[in-house]
Coordinates of C-alpha atoms and ligand atoms in Angstrom, one line a residue:
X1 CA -1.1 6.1 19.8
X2 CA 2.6 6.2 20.9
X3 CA 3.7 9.0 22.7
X4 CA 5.6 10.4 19.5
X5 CA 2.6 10.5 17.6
X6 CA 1.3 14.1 16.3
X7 CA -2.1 14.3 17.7
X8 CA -3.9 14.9 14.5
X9 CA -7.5 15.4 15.1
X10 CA -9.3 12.0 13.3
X11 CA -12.7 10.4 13.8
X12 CA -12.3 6.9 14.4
X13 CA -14.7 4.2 13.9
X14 CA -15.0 0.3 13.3
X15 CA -17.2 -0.6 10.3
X16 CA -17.7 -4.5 10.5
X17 CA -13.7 -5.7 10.1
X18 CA -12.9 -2.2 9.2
X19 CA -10.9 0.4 11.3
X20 CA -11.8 3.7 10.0
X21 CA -10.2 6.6 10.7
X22 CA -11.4 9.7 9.2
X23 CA -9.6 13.4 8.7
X24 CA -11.1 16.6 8.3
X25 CA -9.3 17.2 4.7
X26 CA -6.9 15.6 2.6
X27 CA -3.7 18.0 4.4
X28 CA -5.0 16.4 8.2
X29 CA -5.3 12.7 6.4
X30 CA -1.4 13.2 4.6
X31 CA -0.5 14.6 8.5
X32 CA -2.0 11.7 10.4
X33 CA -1.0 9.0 7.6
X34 CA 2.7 10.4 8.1
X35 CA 2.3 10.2 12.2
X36 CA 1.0 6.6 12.0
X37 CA 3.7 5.3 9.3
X38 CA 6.1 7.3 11.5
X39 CA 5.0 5.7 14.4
X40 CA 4.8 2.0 13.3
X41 CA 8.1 2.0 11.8
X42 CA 9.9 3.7 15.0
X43 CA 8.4 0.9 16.7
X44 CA 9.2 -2.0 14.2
X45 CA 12.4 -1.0 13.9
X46 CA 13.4 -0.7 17.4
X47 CA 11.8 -4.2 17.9
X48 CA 13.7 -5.7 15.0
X49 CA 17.3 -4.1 15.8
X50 CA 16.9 -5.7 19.4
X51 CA 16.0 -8.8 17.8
X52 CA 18.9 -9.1 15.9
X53 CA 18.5 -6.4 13.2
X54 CA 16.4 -7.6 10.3
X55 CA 15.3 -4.9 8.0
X56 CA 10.8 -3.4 8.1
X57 CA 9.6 -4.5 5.3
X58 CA 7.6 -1.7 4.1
X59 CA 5.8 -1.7 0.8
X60 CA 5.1 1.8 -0.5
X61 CA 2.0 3.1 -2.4
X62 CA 1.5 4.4 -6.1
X63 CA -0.3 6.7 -7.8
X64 CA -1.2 10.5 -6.5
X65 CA -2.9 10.6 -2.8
X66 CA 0.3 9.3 -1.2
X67 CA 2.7 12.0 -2.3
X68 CA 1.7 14.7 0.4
X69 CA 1.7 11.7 3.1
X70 CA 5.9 11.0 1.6
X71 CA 6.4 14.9 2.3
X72 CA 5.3 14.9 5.5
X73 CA 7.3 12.1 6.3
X74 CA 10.5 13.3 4.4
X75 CA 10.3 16.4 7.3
X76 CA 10.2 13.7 10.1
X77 CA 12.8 11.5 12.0
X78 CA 12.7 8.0 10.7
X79 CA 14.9 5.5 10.8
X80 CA 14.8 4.7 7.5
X81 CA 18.4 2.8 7.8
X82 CA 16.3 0.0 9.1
X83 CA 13.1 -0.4 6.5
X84 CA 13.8 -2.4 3.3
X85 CA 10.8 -0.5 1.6
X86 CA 9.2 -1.6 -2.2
X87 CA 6.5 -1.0 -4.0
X88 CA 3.3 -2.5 -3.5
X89 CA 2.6 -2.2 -7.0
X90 CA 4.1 -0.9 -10.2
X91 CA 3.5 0.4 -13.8
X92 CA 5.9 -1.1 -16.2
X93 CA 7.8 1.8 -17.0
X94 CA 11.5 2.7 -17.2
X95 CA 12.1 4.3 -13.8
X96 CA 12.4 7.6 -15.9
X97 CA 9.1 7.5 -16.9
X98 CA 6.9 10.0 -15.2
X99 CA 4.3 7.3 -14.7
X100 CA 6.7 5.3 -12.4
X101 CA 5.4 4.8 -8.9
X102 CA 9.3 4.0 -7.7
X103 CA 10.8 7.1 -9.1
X104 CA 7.6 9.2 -7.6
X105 CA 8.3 7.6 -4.1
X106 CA 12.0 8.0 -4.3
X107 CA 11.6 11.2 -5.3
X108 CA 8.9 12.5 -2.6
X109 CA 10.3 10.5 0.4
X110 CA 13.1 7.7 -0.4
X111 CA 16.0 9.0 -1.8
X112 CA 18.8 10.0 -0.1
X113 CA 17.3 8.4 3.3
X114 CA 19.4 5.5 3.9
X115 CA 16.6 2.9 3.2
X116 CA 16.8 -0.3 1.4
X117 CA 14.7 0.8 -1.5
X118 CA 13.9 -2.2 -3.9
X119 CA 12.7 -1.2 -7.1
X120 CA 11.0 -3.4 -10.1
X121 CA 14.0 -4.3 -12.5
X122 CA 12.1 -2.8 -15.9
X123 CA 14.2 -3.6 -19.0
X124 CA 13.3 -3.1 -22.1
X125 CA 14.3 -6.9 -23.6
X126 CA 12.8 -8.3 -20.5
X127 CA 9.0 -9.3 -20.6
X128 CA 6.3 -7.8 -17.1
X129 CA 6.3 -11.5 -16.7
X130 CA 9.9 -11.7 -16.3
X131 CA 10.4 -8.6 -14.2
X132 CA 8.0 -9.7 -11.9
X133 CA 9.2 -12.8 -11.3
X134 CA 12.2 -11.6 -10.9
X135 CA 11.2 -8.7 -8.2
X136 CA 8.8 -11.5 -6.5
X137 CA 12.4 -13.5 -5.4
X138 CA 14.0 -10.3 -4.7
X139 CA 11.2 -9.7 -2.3
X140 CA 10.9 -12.7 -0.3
X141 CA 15.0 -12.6 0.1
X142 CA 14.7 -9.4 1.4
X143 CA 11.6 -10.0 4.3
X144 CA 11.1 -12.7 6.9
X145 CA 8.1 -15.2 7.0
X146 CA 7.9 -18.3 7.9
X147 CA 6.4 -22.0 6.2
X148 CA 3.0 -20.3 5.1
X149 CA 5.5 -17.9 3.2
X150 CA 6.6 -14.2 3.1
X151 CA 5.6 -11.9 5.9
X152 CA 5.6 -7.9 5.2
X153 CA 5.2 -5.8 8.2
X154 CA 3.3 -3.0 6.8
X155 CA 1.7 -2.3 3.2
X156 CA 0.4 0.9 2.3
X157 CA -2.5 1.3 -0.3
X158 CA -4.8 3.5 -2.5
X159 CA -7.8 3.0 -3.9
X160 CA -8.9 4.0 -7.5
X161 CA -12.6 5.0 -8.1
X162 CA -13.6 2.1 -8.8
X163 CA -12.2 0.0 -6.0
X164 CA -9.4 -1.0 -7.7
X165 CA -6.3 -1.4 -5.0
X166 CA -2.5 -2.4 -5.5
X167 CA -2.8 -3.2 -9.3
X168 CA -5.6 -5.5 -8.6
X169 CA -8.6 -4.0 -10.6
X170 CA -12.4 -5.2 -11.1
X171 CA -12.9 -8.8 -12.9
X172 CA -8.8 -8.9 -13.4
X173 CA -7.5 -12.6 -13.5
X174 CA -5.2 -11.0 -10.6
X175 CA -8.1 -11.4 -8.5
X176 CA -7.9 -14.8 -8.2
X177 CA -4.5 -15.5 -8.1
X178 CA -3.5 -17.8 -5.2
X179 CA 0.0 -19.3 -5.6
X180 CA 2.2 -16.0 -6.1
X181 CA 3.2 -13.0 -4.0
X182 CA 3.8 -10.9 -7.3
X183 CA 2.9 -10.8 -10.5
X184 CA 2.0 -9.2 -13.8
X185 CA -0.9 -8.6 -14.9
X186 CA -2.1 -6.5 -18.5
X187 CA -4.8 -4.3 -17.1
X188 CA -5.5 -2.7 -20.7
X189 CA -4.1 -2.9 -24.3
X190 CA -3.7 0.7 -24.3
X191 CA -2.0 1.1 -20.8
X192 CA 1.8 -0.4 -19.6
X193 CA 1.1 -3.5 -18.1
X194 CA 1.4 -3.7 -14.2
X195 CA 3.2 -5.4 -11.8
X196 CA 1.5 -5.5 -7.9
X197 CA 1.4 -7.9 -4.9
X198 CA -1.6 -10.6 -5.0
X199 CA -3.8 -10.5 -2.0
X200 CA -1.6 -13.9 -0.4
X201 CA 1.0 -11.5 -0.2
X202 CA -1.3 -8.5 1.2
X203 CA -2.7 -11.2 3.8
X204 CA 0.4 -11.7 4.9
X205 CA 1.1 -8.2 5.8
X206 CA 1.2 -7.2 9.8
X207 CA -0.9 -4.2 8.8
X208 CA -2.3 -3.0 6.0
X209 CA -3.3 1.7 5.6
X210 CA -5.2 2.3 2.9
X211 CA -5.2 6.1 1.8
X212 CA -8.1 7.3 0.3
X213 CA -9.0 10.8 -0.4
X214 CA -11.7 12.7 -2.3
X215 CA -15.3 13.2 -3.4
X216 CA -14.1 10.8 -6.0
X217 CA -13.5 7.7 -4.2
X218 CA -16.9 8.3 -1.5
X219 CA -19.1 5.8 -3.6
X220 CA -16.3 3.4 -4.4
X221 CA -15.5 3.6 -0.8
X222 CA -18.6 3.0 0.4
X223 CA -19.5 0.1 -1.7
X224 CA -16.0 -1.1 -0.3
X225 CA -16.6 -0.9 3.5
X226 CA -20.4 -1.3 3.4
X227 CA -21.4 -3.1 0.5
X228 CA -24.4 -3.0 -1.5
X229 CA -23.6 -5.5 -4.3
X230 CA -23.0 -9.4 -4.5
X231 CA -19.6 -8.7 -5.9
X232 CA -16.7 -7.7 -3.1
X233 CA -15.1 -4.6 -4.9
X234 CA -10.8 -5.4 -5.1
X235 CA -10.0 -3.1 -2.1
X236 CA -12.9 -4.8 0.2
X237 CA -11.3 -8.3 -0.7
X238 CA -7.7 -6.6 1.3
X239 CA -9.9 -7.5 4.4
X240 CA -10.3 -11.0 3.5
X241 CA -6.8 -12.3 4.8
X242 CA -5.7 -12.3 8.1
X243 CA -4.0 -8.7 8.0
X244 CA -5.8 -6.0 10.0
X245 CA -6.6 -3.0 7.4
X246 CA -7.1 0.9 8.5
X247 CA -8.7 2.8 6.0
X248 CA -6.8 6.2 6.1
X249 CA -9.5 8.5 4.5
X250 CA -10.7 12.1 4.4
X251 CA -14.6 13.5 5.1
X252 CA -14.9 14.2 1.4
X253 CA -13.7 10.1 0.3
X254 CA -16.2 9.3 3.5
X255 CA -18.9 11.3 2.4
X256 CA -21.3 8.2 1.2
X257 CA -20.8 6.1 4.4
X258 CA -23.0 5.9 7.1
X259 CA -21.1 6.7 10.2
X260 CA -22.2 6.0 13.4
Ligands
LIG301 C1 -1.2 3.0 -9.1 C2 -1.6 2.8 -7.6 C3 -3.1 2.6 -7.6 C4 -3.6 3.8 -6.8 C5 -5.0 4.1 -7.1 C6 -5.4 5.5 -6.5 O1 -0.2 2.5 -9.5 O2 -1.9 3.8 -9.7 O3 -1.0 1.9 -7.0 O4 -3.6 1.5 -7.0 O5 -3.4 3.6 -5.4 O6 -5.2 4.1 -8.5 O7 -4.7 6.4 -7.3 P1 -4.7 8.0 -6.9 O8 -4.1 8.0 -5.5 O9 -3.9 8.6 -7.9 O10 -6.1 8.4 -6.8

């Protein structure tokens, strides 16, 4: 921990590949996500304006655990003038729409900040397909890499109850997608389609937080970080890659692991 980071009290603990770090409640886990997020783009940025002043690429999380984690770090001094930040997944929604992960984050951290903010072009004559492949070219203009491709410095994450992460859901063709960094993918007839980074892209990441909270996610999270099954649940398969993952969570999501 940097000197700048909050000491927020946190249990932490290595799980085979995983680093687990594990808050009393879900307002300590949205306090020590924010002081972590704080304190790895402080230092990313500094490190990237002496280098000549490329922008963090910083993929931001949907859905509803995040949003405390955003208002903690909307009270906080970031520089946000030097994070290109997007969304690690998307529902394919006009940004009005009160499903829209981009309008949530820009409206619970984003706007008004001063950061790059790249959000998935939805148009109503233009197909999931389209948009994503059009937000996929967007994004690898916008972050560095090198010949093995795109390299995001840090993605954040949920996970659904049932180990879904990103939009990458159980037995989803996205799963096995190895020669794109984004796409679309139709997760149900009755529900928008998505758009969300693959797992290349996630393994390309410099670090990876999930945030998981609640009595909800404990059995999905335990079947994530010590598996029972013969099938890796979608948010285990984030550890598969080269990027190291911490798993952000509170006691009541960690409630079925066995902690040492
Ligand atoms: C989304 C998210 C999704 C989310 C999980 C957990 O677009 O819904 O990206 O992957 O992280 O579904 O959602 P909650 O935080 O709302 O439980």
């Amino acid at each position: 921990m940097d000197g700048t980071q909050q000491q927020i009290t946190q249990h932490r603990v290595r799980i085979g590949r995983a680093d687990v770090r594990v808050f009393e409640d879900g307002a300590t886990l949205a306090a020590g996500a924010a002081s972590m997020i704080a304190s790895f783009i402080r230092r990313e940025v500094t490190k990237a304006r002496a280098a000549g002043g490329r922008l963090v690429s910083v993929a931001m999380a949907g859905g509803s655990t995040p949003v405390a984690t955003y208002r903690h770090l909307a009270t906080m001094d970031i520089p946000w003038s030097g994070v290109c930040a997007w969304v690690g997944d998307e529902r394919y929604v006009p940004l009005d729409d009160e499903d829209s992960n981009g309008a949530m984050i820009g409206r619970s951290l984003l706007d008004g900040t001063g950061a790059r903010f790249l959000q998935v072009p939805w148009a109503d004559d233009r197909s999931a397909p389209d948009a994503a492949a059009l937000y996929e070219a967007e994004l690898l203009a916008s972050m560095g890499g090198d010949a093995r491709g795109p390299r995001p410095d840090l993605i954040l994450a949920g996970m659904g109850g049932d180990g879904h992460t990103l939009s990458l859901f159980p037995g989803s063709d996205a799963l096995d997608i190895t020669d794109r960094w984004y796409i679309a993918t139709e997760v149900s007839a009755a529900q928008p389609w998505r758009l969300t980074a693959t797992y290349p892209l996630a393994y390309r990441a410099a670090a990876v937080y999930v945030l998981v909270s609640g009595e909800s996610k404990a059995p999905a999270l335990a079947e994530v970080l010590q598996p029972t099954g013969d099938h890796p649940l979608p948010a285990r398969r984030l550890m598969e890659g080269g990027a190291p993952v911490s798993w952000l969570v509170d006691r009541a999501a960690a409630a079925g692991l066995d902690l040492p």
